[in-house]
Short mmCIF file of C-alpha atoms in Angstrom, two decimals:
data_model
loop_
_atom_site.label_atom_id
_atom_site.label_comp_id
_atom_site.label_asym_id
_atom_site.label_seq_id
_atom_site.Cartn_x
_atom_site.Cartn_y
_atom_site.Cartn_z
CA MET A 215 -22.51 -3.43 -6.40
CA GLU A 216 -18.53 -3.10 -5.84
CA SER A 217 -17.37 0.59 -7.06
CA THR A 218 -14.58 1.23 -9.69
CA PRO A 219 -11.84 2.93 -7.30
CA ARG A 220 -12.75 -0.24 -4.72
CA ARG A 221 -12.40 -3.26 -7.97
CA LEU A 222 -9.61 -0.93 -9.46
CA HIS A 223 -7.76 -1.91 -5.92
CA ARG A 224 -8.62 -5.11 -6.12
CA LEU A 225 -7.21 -5.97 -8.85
CA VAL A 226 -3.61 -3.40 -8.55
CA GLU A 227 -3.32 -4.69 -4.97
CA PRO A 228 -1.17 -7.66 -5.47
CA ILE A 229 0.72 -6.59 -8.16
CA HIS A 230 2.67 -4.21 -5.44
CA LEU A 231 2.36 -6.15 -2.87
CA VAL A 232 4.84 -8.23 -4.15
CA THR A 233 7.38 -6.05 -2.71
CA TYR A 234 6.50 -6.58 0.87
CA LEU A 235 5.39 -10.49 0.35
CA SER A 236 7.82 -12.03 -1.67
CA ASP A 237 11.62 -13.38 -1.62
CA GLU A 238 13.31 -11.21 -4.07
CA PRO A 239 12.30 -7.62 -3.31
CA THR A 240 13.84 -7.94 0.39
CA ASP A 241 16.66 -10.30 -0.97
CA ALA A 242 17.26 -7.53 -2.87
CA LEU A 243 17.08 -4.92 -0.40
CA MET A 244 19.52 -6.85 1.89
CA ALA A 245 21.81 -7.40 -0.84
CA LEU A 246 22.56 -3.59 0.34
CA GLY A 247 23.71 -4.17 3.76
CA PHE A 248 20.67 -3.74 5.66
CA ARG A 249 20.52 -5.33 8.80
CA ASN A 250 16.51 -6.67 8.49
CA TYR A 251 13.31 -7.19 6.50
CA TRP A 252 11.88 -3.44 8.15
CA ASP A 253 15.33 -1.52 7.43
CA GLY A 254 14.99 -2.60 3.87
CA TYR A 255 10.65 -1.90 4.31
CA PHE A 256 11.24 1.41 4.75
CA ALA A 257 14.56 2.03 3.38
CA GLY A 258 11.92 0.98 -0.43
CA ARG A 259 9.02 2.97 0.79
CA ALA A 260 10.42 5.75 1.82
CA ALA A 261 13.00 6.21 -0.76
CA PRO A 262 10.95 8.83 -3.35
CA LEU A 263 10.25 11.02 -0.52
CA GLY A 264 15.00 11.13 -0.02
CA ARG A 265 16.52 11.85 2.87
CA VAL A 266 13.87 13.50 4.98
CA PRO A 267 13.47 12.77 8.61
CA ALA A 268 11.46 9.90 11.32
CA GLU A 269 9.00 12.42 11.74
CA VAL A 270 8.24 13.06 8.13
CA VAL A 271 8.43 9.54 7.49
CA HIS A 272 5.47 8.36 10.22
CA ALA A 273 3.29 11.06 9.50
CA ILE A 274 3.00 10.64 5.68
CA PHE A 275 3.63 6.85 6.08
CA TYR A 276 0.27 6.93 8.83
CA ASN A 277 0.11 3.61 10.21
CA PHE A 278 3.29 2.87 13.03
CA ALA A 279 3.65 3.46 16.18
CA ASP A 280 5.79 6.06 17.85
CA GLY A 281 9.04 5.11 17.51
CA GLU A 282 8.87 2.51 14.74
CA VAL A 283 10.16 4.54 11.99
CA ALA A 284 12.83 5.88 13.87
CA ARG A 285 14.09 3.31 14.02
CA HIS A 286 15.23 2.41 10.47
CA ILE A 287 15.02 6.11 9.12
CA PRO A 288 17.51 8.47 9.00
CA ARG A 289 20.33 5.56 9.31
CA VAL A 290 19.70 2.77 6.58
CA TRP A 291 20.53 5.94 4.33
CA ASP A 292 24.13 5.26 6.14
CA THR A 293 24.09 1.60 5.01
CA ALA A 294 22.31 2.97 1.01
CA THR A 295 21.30 5.95 -0.94
CA PRO A 296 17.80 6.59 -1.84
CA GLU A 297 18.45 5.62 -5.06
CA ALA A 298 20.19 2.31 -4.67
CA ALA A 299 17.32 1.53 -2.08
CA LEU A 300 15.20 2.12 -5.52
CA ALA A 301 16.91 0.59 -7.27
CA ALA A 302 16.76 -3.37 -5.83
CA ARG A 303 13.11 -2.56 -5.06
CA GLU A 304 11.90 -2.38 -8.36
CA GLN A 305 14.66 -5.10 -9.98
CA GLY A 306 13.28 -7.24 -6.95
CA SER A 307 9.48 -6.48 -7.08
CA VAL A 308 9.59 -7.09 -11.05
CA ALA A 309 11.92 -10.37 -10.42
CA ALA A 310 8.94 -11.96 -7.80
CA LEU A 311 6.31 -11.00 -10.77
CA ARG A 312 8.07 -12.65 -13.42
CA ARG A 313 8.20 -15.92 -11.59
CA ILE A 314 4.82 -15.74 -10.16
CA LEU A 315 3.29 -14.41 -13.61
CA GLY A 316 5.41 -16.86 -15.08
CA ASP A 317 4.65 -16.65 -19.92
CA LEU A 318 1.41 -14.07 -18.00
CA ALA A 319 4.68 -11.65 -18.45
CA ASP A 320 5.44 -11.70 -21.74
CA THR A 321 1.18 -11.51 -23.03
CA PRO A 322 -0.12 -8.76 -25.41
CA GLY A 323 -2.60 -8.26 -22.22
CA LEU A 324 0.02 -7.30 -19.49
CA ALA A 325 1.79 -4.47 -21.42
CA ARG A 326 -1.41 -3.40 -22.40
CA ALA A 327 -3.09 -2.62 -18.95
CA ALA A 328 0.47 -1.33 -18.37
CA ASP A 329 0.16 0.88 -20.54
CA LEU A 330 -3.36 1.86 -18.96
CA ALA A 331 -2.88 1.83 -16.32
CA THR A 332 0.05 3.71 -16.18
CA LYS A 333 -2.30 6.30 -18.39
CA ALA A 334 -4.58 6.72 -15.04
CA ALA A 335 -1.43 6.23 -12.55
CA SER A 336 0.38 9.81 -14.02
CA SER A 337 -2.86 11.31 -14.28
CA ALA A 338 -4.69 11.51 -10.72
CA PRO A 339 -4.34 14.74 -8.83
CA THR A 340 -1.21 15.40 -6.08
CA GLU A 341 -2.82 17.95 -4.59
CA GLY A 342 -2.60 16.36 -0.28
CA ARG A 343 -0.94 12.83 -1.72
CA VAL A 344 2.31 13.24 -0.59
CA LEU A 345 4.12 10.32 -1.25
CA TYR A 346 2.10 9.65 -4.42
CA ALA A 347 3.46 12.73 -5.96
CA ALA A 348 7.09 11.76 -4.24
CA LEU A 349 6.98 8.50 -6.44
CA ARG A 350 4.82 10.70 -9.52
CA ALA A 351 8.19 12.64 -9.88
CA LEU A 352 10.57 9.11 -10.82
CA PRO A 353 10.88 7.90 -14.33
CA VAL A 354 8.76 5.79 -15.72
CA PRO A 355 10.40 1.90 -16.38
CA GLU A 356 10.05 0.72 -20.03
CA GLU A 357 10.14 -2.37 -19.58
CA PRO A 358 6.20 -4.11 -19.04
CA VAL A 359 6.37 -5.44 -16.20
CA ALA A 360 8.27 -3.14 -14.12
CA ARG A 361 5.89 -0.18 -15.47
CA LEU A 362 2.82 -2.10 -14.72
CA TRP A 363 4.58 -2.44 -10.65
CA HIS A 364 5.39 0.98 -11.40
CA ALA A 365 1.27 1.89 -12.12
CA ALA A 366 0.21 0.08 -9.51
CA THR A 367 2.54 1.66 -6.64
CA LEU A 368 1.68 5.00 -7.94
CA LEU A 369 -2.28 3.22 -7.58
CA ARG A 370 -1.53 1.54 -4.27
CA GLU A 371 0.01 5.10 -3.18
CA HIS A 372 -2.45 7.76 -4.50
CA ARG A 373 -5.34 5.65 -2.55
CA GLY A 374 -3.47 5.16 0.32
CA ASP A 375 -2.54 9.24 0.78
CA GLY A 376 -6.49 9.48 0.37
CA HIS A 377 -7.19 6.31 3.14
CA ASN A 378 -5.69 8.20 5.35
CA ALA A 379 -7.01 12.13 4.86
CA ALA A 380 -10.24 9.67 5.08
CA LEU A 381 -8.69 8.43 8.75
CA VAL A 382 -7.97 11.77 9.82
CA ALA A 383 -11.09 13.07 9.04
CA ALA A 384 -13.23 10.50 10.93
CA GLY A 385 -10.74 11.16 13.99
CA ILE A 386 -9.10 7.47 13.70
CA GLY A 387 -5.59 7.27 14.41
CA GLY A 388 -2.43 4.83 13.12
CA THR A 389 -3.34 2.21 15.92
CA GLN A 390 -7.01 2.77 16.16
CA ALA A 391 -6.92 2.03 12.13
CA HIS A 392 -5.22 -1.47 12.30
CA VAL A 393 -7.94 -2.24 15.23
CA LEU A 394 -10.87 -1.30 13.34
CA HIS A 395 -10.23 -3.20 10.70
CA ALA A 396 -8.75 -5.91 12.45
CA LEU A 397 -12.24 -6.32 14.53
CA SER A 398 -14.13 -5.30 11.23
CA GLU A 399 -12.53 -8.62 10.29
CA GLY A 400 -13.44 -10.71 12.85
CA LEU A 401 -9.90 -10.48 14.16
CA PRO A 402 -9.08 -9.78 18.47
CA ALA A 403 -6.82 -6.61 18.09
CA GLU A 404 -3.82 -8.94 20.06
CA LYS A 405 -4.39 -10.92 16.82
CA PHE A 406 -3.59 -8.95 14.19
CA GLY A 407 -0.22 -8.57 12.77
CA ARG A 408 0.26 -4.63 12.11
CA VAL A 409 -0.21 -4.40 16.28
CA HIS A 410 -0.12 -8.17 17.74
CA HIS A 411 4.04 -7.11 18.72
CA LEU A 412 2.73 -3.87 20.74
CA PRO A 413 2.84 -3.57 25.12
CA SER A 414 -0.04 -5.30 25.78
CA ALA A 415 -0.79 -1.66 28.58
CA GLN A 416 0.18 0.39 25.19
CA LEU A 417 -2.58 -1.64 23.05
CA ALA A 418 -5.88 -2.01 25.36
CA ALA A 419 -5.19 2.22 25.90
CA VAL A 420 -6.12 2.14 22.69
CA VAL A 421 -9.36 -0.29 22.69
CA ASP A 422 -10.15 1.23 25.83
CA GLY A 423 -10.50 4.51 24.21
CA MET A 424 -12.06 3.73 21.24
CA ARG A 425 -14.60 1.86 23.74
CA ALA A 426 -15.04 5.42 25.07
CA ARG A 427 -16.17 6.84 21.67
CA GLY A 428 -18.75 4.03 20.90
CA LEU A 429 -16.89 2.33 18.33
CA ILE A 430 -15.83 -0.55 20.65
CA ASP A 431 -18.75 -2.19 22.47
CA ALA A 432 -18.86 -3.76 25.73
CA SER A 433 -18.32 -7.61 23.81
CA GLY A 434 -15.07 -6.19 22.30
CA TRP A 435 -16.44 -6.39 19.03
CA LEU A 436 -17.15 -2.89 16.81
CA SER A 437 -20.33 -1.27 17.93
CA ASP A 438 -23.11 0.30 15.30
CA ALA A 439 -20.83 3.22 14.82
CA GLY A 440 -17.73 1.35 14.94
CA SER A 441 -19.25 0.07 11.86
CA LYS A 442 -20.65 2.74 10.47
CA THR A 443 -17.53 4.37 11.02
CA LYS A 444 -15.67 2.15 9.38
CA GLU A 445 -17.95 1.92 6.41
CA GLY A 446 -17.81 5.78 5.58
CA ILE A 447 -13.65 5.60 5.12
CA GLU A 448 -13.93 2.83 3.13
CA SER A 449 -16.57 5.32 1.28
CA LEU A 450 -14.90 8.07 1.37
CA THR A 451 -11.38 6.27 0.56
CA ASP A 452 -13.59 5.39 -3.01
CA ASP A 453 -14.75 8.12 -3.58
CA LEU A 454 -10.88 10.13 -3.14
CA ALA A 455 -9.31 7.17 -5.54
CA ALA A 456 -12.07 7.66 -8.26
CA PRO A 457 -9.88 10.66 -9.85
CA THR A 458 -7.24 8.22 -10.58
CA TYR A 459 -9.41 6.50 -13.33
CA ASP A 460 -10.94 9.17 -15.20
CA LYS A 461 -8.29 9.28 -17.73
CA LEU A 462 -9.55 6.63 -18.99
CA GLU A 463 -12.52 6.23 -21.36
CA PRO A 464 -15.03 3.11 -20.84
CA SER A 465 -13.93 1.42 -22.87
CA GLU A 466 -9.85 1.66 -21.68
CA LEU A 467 -11.32 0.57 -18.24
CA ASP A 468 -13.37 -2.19 -18.83
CA GLU A 469 -10.16 -3.85 -21.00
CA LEU A 470 -7.65 -2.48 -18.05
CA ILE A 471 -10.11 -4.48 -15.29
CA ALA A 472 -10.42 -7.71 -18.24
CA ASP A 473 -6.13 -7.98 -18.77
CA LEU A 474 -5.52 -7.36 -15.04
CA GLU A 475 -8.03 -9.91 -13.33
CA PRO A 476 -5.58 -13.13 -14.38
CA ILE A 477 -2.95 -11.33 -13.33
CA SER A 478 -4.22 -10.25 -9.82
CA ALA A 479 -6.19 -13.93 -9.68
CA ALA A 480 -1.98 -15.25 -10.58
CA LEU A 481 -0.86 -13.67 -8.00
CA ASP A 482 -3.70 -13.85 -5.23
CA ALA A 483 -3.06 -17.80 -5.96
CA ALA A 484 0.26 -17.09 -5.04
CA GLY A 485 -0.51 -15.44 -1.61
CA SER A 486 0.22 -11.43 -2.97
CA ARG A 487 -2.67 -10.12 -1.49
#
């Protein structure tokens, strides 16, 4: 049976993913003068942290290869302020949600989902959750679609901070996490989007290291130990995300799930996952 944190993650994730998968957020960020998609990605996602060094962003984001963050941070702040990046990111994400959801965007169900998701997202513990805490310090939008997107972003990054802790506890580094995920999905590491661009020798060294630990077998796929490691990380991630929803009464949790399901389904159908 699917756990409550896993089910909510499945329903909430498409709301936030429009930020990375739709044209409107990218266009809004590029209008600030950034050179490419990744400038906008790092500016928008790191903006709640302020003008911190690339080393800090690398540590918090966890799963980028060495040097990737430094190609964008802090240079993006010569183009636009963190405040401008935050505003553009929200504006573009809300526009994308409204386009995809159509009439759903103005329903009472979406407004209820926004309120309940905000109640949950604003009440979780911040200890050890650096990116979540930075987002919590931002004002909550009043408009329902913007409020739902903001709450989804909070919930997503709270879970992400916990996922990083689970990876650290399992001794899985950032690039290893991508390889572990790719192989668990039946995809060779060199075909996975987040690491396929790495030099082949660099990626091979990561795979060889995981093979030496017994996580990958001679066939190149996950061993039993590798599969158990992946399952353990996901289970711990769920456990660490569970307190997010403690503030909701059981009836509110049921209502949130019911209101999110048509929203998530519409976004999934549009490719927001």
